[in-house]
PDB file of C-alpha atoms in Angstrom:
ATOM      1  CA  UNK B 129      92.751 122.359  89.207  1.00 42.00           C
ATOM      2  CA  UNK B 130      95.679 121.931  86.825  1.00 40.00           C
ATOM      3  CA  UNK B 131      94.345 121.721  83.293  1.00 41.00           C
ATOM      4  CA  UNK B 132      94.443 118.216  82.368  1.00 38.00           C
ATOM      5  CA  UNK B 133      93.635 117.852  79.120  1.00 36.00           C
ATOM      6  CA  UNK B 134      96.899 119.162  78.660  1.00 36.00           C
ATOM      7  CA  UNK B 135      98.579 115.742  80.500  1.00 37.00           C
ATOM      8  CA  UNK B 136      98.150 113.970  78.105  1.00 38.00           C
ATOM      9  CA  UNK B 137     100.493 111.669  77.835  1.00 37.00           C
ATOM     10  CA  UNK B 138     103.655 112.266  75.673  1.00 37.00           C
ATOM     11  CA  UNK B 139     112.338 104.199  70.804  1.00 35.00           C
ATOM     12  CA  UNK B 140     136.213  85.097  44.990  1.00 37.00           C
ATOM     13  CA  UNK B 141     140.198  83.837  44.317  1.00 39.00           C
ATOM     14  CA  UNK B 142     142.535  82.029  46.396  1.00 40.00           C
ATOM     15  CA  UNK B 143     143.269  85.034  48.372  1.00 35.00           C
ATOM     16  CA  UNK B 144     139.822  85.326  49.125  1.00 35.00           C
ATOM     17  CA  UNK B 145     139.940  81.549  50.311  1.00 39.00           C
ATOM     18  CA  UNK B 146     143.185  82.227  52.422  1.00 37.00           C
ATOM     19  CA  UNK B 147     142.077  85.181  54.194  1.00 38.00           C
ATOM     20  CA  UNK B 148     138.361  83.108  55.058  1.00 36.00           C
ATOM     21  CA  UNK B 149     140.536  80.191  56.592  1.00 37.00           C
ATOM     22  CA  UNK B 150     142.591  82.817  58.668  1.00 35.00           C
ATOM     23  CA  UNK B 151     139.578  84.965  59.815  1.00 37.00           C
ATOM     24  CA  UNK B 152     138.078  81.521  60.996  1.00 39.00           C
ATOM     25  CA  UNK B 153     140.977  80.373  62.978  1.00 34.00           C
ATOM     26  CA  UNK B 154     141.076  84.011  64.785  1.00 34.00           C
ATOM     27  CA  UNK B 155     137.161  83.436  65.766  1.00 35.00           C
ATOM     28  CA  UNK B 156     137.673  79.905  67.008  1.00 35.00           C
ATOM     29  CA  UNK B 157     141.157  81.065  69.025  1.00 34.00           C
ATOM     30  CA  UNK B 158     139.074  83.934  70.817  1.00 38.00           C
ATOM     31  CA  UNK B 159     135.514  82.049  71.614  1.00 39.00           C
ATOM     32  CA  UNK B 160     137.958  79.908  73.333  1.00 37.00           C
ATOM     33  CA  UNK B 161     139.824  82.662  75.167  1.00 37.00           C
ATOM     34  CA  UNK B 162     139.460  82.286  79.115  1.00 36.00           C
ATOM     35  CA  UNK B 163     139.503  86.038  79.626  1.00 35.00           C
ATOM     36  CA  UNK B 164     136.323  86.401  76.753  1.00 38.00           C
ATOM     37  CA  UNK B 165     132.787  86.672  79.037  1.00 38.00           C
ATOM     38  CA  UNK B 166     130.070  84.549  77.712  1.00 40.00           C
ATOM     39  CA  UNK B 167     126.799  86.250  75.916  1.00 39.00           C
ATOM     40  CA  UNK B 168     124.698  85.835  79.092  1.00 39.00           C
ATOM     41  CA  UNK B 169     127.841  87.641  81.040  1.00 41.00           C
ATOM     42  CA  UNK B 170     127.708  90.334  78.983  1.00 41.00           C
ATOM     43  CA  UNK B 171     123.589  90.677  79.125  1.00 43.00           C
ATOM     44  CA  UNK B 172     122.475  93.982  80.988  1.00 51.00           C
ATOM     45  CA  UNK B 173     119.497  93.752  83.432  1.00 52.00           C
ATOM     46  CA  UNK B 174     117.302  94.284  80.809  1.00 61.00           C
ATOM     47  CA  UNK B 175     118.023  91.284  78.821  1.00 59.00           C
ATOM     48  CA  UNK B 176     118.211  89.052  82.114  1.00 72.00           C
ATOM     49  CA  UNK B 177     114.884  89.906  83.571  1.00 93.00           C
ATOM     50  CA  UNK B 178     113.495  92.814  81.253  1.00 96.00           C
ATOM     51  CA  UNK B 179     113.857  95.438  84.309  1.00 96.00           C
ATOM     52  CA  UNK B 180     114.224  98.912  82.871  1.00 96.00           C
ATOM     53  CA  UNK B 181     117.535 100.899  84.678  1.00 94.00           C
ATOM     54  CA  UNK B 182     118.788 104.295  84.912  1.00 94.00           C
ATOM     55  CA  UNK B 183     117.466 108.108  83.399  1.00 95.00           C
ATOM     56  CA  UNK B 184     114.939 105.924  81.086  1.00 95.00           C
ATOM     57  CA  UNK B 185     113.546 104.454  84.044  1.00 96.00           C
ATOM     58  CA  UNK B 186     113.054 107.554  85.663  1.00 95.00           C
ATOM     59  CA  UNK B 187     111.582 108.897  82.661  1.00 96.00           C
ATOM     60  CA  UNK B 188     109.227 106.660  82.665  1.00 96.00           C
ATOM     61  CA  UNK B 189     108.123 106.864  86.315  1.00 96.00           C
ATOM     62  CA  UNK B 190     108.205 110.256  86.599  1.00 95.00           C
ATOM     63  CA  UNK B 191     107.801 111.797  89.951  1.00 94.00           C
ATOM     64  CA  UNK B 192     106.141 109.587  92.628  1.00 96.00           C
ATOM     65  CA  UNK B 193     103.594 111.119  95.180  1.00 97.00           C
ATOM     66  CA  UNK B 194     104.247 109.679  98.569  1.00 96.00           C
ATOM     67  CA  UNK B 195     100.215 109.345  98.470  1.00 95.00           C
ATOM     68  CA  UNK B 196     100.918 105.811  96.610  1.00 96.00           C
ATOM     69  CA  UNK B 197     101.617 104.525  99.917  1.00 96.00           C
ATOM     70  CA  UNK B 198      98.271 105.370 101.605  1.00 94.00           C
ATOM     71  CA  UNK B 199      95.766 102.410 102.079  1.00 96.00           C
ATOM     72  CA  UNK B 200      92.178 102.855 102.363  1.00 96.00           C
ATOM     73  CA  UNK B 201      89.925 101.411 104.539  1.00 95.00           C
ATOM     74  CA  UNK B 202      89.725  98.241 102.851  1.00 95.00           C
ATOM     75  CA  UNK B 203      86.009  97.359 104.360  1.00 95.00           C
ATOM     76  CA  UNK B 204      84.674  99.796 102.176  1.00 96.00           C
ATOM     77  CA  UNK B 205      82.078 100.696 104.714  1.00 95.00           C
ATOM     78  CA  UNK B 206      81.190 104.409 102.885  1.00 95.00           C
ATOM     79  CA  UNK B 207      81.995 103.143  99.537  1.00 97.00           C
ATOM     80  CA  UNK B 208      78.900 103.563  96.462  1.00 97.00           C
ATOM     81  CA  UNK B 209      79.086 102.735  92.738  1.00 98.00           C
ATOM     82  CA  UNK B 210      78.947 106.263  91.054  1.00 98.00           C
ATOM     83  CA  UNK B 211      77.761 106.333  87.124  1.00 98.00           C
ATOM     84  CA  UNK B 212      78.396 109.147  84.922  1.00 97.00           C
ATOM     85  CA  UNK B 213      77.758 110.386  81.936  1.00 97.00           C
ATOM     86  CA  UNK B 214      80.328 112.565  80.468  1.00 96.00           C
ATOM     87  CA  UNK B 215      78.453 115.073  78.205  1.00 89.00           C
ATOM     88  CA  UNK B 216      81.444 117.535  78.043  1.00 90.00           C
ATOM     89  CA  UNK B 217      84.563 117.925  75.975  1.00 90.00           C
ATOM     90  CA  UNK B 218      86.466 119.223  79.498  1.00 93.00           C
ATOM     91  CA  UNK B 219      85.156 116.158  81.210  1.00 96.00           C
ATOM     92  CA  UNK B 220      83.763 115.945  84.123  1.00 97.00           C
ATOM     93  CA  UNK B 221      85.319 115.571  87.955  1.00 96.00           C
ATOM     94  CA  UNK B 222      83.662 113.024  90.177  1.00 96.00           C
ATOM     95  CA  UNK B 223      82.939 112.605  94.025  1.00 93.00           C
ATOM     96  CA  UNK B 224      83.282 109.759  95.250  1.00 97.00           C
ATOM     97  CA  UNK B 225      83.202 108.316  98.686  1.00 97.00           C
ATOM     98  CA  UNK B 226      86.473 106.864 100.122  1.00 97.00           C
ATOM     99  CA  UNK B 227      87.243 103.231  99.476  1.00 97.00           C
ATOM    100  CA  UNK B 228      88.512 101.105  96.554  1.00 98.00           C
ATOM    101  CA  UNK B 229      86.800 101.197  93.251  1.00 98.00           C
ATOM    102  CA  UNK B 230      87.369  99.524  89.947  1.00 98.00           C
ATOM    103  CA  UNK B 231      87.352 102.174  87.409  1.00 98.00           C
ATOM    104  CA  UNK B 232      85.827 101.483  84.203  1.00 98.00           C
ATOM    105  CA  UNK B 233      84.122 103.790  81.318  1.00 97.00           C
ATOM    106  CA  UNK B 234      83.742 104.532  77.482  1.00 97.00           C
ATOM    107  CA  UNK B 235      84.640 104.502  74.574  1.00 97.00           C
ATOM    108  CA  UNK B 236      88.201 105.489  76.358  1.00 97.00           C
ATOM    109  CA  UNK B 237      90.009 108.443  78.306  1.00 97.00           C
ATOM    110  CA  UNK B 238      91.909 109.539  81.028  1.00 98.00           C
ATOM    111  CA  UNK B 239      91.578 108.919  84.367  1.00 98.00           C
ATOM    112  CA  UNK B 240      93.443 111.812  86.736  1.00 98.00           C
ATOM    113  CA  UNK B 241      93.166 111.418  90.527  1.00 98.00           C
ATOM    114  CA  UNK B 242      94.913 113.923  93.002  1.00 98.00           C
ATOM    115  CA  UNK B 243      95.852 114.550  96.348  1.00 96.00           C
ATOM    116  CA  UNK B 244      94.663 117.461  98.148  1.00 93.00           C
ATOM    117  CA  UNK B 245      97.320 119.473  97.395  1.00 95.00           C
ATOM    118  CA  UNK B 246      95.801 119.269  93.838  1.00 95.00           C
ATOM    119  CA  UNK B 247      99.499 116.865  92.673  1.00 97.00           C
ATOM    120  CA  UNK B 248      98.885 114.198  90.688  1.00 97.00           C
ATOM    121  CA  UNK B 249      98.790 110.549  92.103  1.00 97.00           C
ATOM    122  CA  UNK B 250      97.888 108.749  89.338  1.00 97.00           C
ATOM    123  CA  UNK B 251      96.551 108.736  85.719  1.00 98.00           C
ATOM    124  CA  UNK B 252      95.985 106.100  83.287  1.00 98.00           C
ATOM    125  CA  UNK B 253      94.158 105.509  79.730  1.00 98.00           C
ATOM    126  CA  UNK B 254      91.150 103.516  80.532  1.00 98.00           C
ATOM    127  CA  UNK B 255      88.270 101.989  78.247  1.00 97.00           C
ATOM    128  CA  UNK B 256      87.426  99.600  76.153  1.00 93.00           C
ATOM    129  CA  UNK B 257      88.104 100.810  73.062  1.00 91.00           C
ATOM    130  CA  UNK B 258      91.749 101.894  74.230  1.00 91.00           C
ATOM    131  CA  UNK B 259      94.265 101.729  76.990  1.00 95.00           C
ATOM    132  CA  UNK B 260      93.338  99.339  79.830  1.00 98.00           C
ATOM    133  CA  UNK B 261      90.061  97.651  80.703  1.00 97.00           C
ATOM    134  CA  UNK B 262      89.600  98.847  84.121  1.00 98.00           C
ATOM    135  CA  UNK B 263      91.991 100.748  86.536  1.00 98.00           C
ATOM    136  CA  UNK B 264      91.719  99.459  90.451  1.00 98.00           C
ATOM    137  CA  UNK B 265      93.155 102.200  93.293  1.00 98.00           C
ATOM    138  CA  UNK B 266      91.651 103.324  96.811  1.00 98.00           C
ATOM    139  CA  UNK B 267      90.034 106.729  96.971  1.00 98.00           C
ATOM    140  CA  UNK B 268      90.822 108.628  99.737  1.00 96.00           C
ATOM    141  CA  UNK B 269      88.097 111.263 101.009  1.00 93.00           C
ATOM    142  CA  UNK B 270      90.522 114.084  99.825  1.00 94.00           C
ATOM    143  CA  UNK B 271      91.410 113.125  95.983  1.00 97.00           C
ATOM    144  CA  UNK B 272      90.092 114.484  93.493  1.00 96.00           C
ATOM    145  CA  UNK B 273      89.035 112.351  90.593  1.00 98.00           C
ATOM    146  CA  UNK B 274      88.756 113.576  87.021  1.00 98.00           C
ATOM    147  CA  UNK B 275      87.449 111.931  83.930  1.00 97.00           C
ATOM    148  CA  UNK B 276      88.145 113.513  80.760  1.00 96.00           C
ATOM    149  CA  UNK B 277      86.461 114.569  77.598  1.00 94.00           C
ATOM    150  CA  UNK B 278      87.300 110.959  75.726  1.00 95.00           C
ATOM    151  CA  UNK B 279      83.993 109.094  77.652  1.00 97.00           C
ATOM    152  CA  UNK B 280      80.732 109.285  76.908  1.00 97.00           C
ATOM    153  CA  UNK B 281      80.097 107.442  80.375  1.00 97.00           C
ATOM    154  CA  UNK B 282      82.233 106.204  83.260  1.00 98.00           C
ATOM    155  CA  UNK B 283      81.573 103.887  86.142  1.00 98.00           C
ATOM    156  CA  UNK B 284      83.019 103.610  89.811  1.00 98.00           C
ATOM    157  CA  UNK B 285      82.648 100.294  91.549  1.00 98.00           C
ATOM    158  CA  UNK B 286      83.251  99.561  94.958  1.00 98.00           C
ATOM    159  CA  UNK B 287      85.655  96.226  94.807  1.00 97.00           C
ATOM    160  CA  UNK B 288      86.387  93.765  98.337  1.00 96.00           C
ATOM    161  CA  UNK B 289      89.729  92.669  99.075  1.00 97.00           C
ATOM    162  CA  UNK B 290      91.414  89.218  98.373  1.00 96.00           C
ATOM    163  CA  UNK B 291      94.743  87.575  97.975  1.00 98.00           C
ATOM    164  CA  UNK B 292      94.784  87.036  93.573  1.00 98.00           C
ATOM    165  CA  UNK B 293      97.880  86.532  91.414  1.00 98.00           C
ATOM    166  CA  UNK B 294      96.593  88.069  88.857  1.00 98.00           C
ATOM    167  CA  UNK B 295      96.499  91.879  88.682  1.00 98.00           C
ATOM    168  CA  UNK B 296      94.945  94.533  86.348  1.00 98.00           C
ATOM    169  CA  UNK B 297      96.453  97.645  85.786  1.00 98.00           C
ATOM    170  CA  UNK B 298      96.536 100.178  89.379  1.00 98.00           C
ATOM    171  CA  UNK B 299      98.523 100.073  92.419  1.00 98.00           C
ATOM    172  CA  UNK B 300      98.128  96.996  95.004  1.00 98.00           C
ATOM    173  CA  UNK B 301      99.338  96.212  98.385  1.00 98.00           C
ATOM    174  CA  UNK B 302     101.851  93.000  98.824  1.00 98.00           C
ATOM    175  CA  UNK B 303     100.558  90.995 102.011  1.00 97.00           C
ATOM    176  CA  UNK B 304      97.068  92.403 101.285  1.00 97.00           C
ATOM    177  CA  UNK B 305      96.580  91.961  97.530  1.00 98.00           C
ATOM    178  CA  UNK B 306      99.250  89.629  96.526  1.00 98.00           C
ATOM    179  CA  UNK B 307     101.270  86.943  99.121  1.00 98.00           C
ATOM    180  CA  UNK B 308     105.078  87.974  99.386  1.00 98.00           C
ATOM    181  CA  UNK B 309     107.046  85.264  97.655  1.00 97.00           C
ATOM    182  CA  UNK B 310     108.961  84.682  94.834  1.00 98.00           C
ATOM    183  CA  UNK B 311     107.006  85.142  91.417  1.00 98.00           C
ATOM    184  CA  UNK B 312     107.733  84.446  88.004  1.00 97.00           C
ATOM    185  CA  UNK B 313     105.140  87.164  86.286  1.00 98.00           C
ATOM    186  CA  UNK B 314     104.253  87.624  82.312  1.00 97.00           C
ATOM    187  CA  UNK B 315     101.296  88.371  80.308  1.00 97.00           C
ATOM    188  CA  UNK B 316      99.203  86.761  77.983  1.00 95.00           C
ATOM    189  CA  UNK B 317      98.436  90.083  75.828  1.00 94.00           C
ATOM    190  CA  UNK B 318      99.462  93.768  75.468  1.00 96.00           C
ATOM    191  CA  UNK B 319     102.695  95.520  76.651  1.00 97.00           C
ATOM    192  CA  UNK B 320     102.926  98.075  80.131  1.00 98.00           C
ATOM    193  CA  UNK B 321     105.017  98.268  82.784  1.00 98.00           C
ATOM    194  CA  UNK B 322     105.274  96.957  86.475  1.00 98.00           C
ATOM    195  CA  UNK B 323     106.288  99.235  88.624  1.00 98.00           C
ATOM    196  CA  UNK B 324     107.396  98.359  92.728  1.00 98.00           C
ATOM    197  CA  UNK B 325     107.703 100.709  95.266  1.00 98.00           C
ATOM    198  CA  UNK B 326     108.776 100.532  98.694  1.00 97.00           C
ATOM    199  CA  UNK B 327     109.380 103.514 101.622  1.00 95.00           C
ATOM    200  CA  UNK B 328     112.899 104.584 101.530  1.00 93.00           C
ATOM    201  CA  UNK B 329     114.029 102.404  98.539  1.00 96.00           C
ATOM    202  CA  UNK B 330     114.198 103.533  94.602  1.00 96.00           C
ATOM    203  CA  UNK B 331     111.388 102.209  92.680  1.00 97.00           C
ATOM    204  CA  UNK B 332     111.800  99.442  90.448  1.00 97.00           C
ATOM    205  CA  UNK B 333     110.635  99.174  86.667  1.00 98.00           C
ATOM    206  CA  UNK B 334     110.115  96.058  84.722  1.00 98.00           C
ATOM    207  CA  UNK B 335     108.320  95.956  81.016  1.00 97.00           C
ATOM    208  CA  UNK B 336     105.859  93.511  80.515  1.00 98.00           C
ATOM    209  CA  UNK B 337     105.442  92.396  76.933  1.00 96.00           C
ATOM    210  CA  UNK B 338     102.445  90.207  76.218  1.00 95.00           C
ATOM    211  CA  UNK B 339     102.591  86.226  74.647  1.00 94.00           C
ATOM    212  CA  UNK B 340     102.675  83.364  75.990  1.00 86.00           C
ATOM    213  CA  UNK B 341     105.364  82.059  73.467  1.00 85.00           C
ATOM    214  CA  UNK B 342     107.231  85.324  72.659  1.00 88.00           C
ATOM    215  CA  UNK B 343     106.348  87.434  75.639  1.00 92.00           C
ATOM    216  CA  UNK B 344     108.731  88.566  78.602  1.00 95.00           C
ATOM    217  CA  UNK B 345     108.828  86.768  81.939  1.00 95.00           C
ATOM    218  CA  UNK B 346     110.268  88.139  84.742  1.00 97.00           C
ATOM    219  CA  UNK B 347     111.386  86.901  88.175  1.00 97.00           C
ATOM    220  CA  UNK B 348     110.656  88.926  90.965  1.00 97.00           C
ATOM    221  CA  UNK B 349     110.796  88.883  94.938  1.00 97.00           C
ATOM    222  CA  UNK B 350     107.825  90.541  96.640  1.00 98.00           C
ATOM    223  CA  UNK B 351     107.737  91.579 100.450  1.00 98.00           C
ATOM    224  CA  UNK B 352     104.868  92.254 102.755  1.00 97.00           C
ATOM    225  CA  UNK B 353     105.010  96.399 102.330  1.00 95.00           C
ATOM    226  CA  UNK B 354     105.645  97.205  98.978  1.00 98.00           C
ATOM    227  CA  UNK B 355     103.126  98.721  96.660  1.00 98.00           C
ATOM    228  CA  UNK B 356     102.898  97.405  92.944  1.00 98.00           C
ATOM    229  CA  UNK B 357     101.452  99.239  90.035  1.00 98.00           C
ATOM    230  CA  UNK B 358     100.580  97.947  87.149  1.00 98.00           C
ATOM    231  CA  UNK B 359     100.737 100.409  84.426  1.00 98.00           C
ATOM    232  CA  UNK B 360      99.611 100.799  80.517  1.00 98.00           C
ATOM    233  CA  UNK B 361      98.461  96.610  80.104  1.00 98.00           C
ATOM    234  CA  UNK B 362      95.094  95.410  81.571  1.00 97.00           C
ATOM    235  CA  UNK B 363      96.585  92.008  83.201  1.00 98.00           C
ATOM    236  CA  UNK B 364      99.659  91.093  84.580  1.00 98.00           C
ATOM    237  CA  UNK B 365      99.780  86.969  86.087  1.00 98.00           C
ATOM    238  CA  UNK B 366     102.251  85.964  88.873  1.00 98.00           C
ATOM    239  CA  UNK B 367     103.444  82.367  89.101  1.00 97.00           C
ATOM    240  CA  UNK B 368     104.745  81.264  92.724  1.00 97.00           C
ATOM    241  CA  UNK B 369     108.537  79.789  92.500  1.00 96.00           C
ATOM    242  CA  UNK B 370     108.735  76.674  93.294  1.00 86.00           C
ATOM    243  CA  UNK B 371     112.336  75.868  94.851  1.00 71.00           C
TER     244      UNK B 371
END
């Protein structure tokens, strides 16, 4: 296994008066000029709807494991809550049966799952004292799941489906998680990322700044298929458009 506790994660005269009352008929003349584009024309995407474009956007998603399309048997049938205590620096790696689990543990650390070709699907910070409060993904029979040195004790819980508009941070179906629709989605608290993927199609990347007053709300269309992940904040709340 690659060694992860090197992943770790890595922004005043009459002149004076003259040249005022010409500088002020220049501004007026070209705010009124019908070739000028407004201030919302000339907002990027990031402005408009806070999604994040170009190399920094692939920065920050990295390299994306086709594995974050795979759905679990959502019945859970084999699934058990797993409890660990973490009494090593290196961590520990955990076994867990195949299902989806709400991952939880403290004081804080990384979780690391892989594929069975040992490449990474997914990691997060997770804890209470640090990063987000619990991390929801399925487990297929072949990942590997690692928990590093930062616990002192990490929990595994088996979790049933159902349709919510409001998600914590790991990766969630549309049409089995969340209803397709039109959304407008913020956060009360916290700042991470939401990230949607779809087969065939570039992801998307929007930032997600916490507040109810100050914080960023985004508009968003979501179709039966595509696979959301909610990334570095604990909660992200969707509000259904109403046209």
């Amino acid at each position: 296994m690659k060694n992860t506790l090197q992943k770790w994660f890595e922004w005043t005269g009459g002149k004076m008066g003259s040249s005022i009352l010409i500088t002020s008929c220049l501004l007026l003349l070209s705010g009124c000029h019908p070739l000028q584009k407004s201030e919302s024309d000339k907002l990027g995407p990031y402005e408009k709807n806070f999604e994040i474009v170009g190399p920094e956007k692939d920065d920050l998603i990295g390299k994306v494991n086709p594995a974050i399309f795979k759905t679990v048997d959502r019945s859970n049938k084999t699934a058990e809550q797993v409890d660990r205590e973490v009494f090593t620096q290196d961590g520990i790696k955990v076994t867990l049966q195949p299902g989806r689990y709400a991952i939880s543990g403290y004081p804080a650390g990384n979780i690391f799952i892989y594929d069975d070709d040992d490449d990474l699907v997914i990691r997060e910070i997770v804890g209470h004292s640090g990063g987000v409060g619990s991390l929801t993904v399925d487990i297929e029979s072949t990942y590997t799941v690692f928990a590093d040195g930062g616990y002192d004790h990490v929990s595994f819980i088996p979790v049933q489906t159902q349709l919510t508009t409001d998600l914590n941070a790991g990766i969630w179906d549309v049409g089995l998680d969340i209803e397709s629709g039109d959304y407008i989605f913020g956060s009360e608290y916290g700042m991470g990322y939401l990230e949607i993927h779809e087969k065939g199609k570039d992801p998307v990347l929007y930032e997600v700044i916490g507040g109810n007053d100050t914080g960023s709300r985004s508009r968003v269309k979501l179709t039966e298929g595509q696979k959301l992940r909610v990334t570095g904040i604990s909660l992200v709340n969707f509000k259904p458009v109403k046209e």
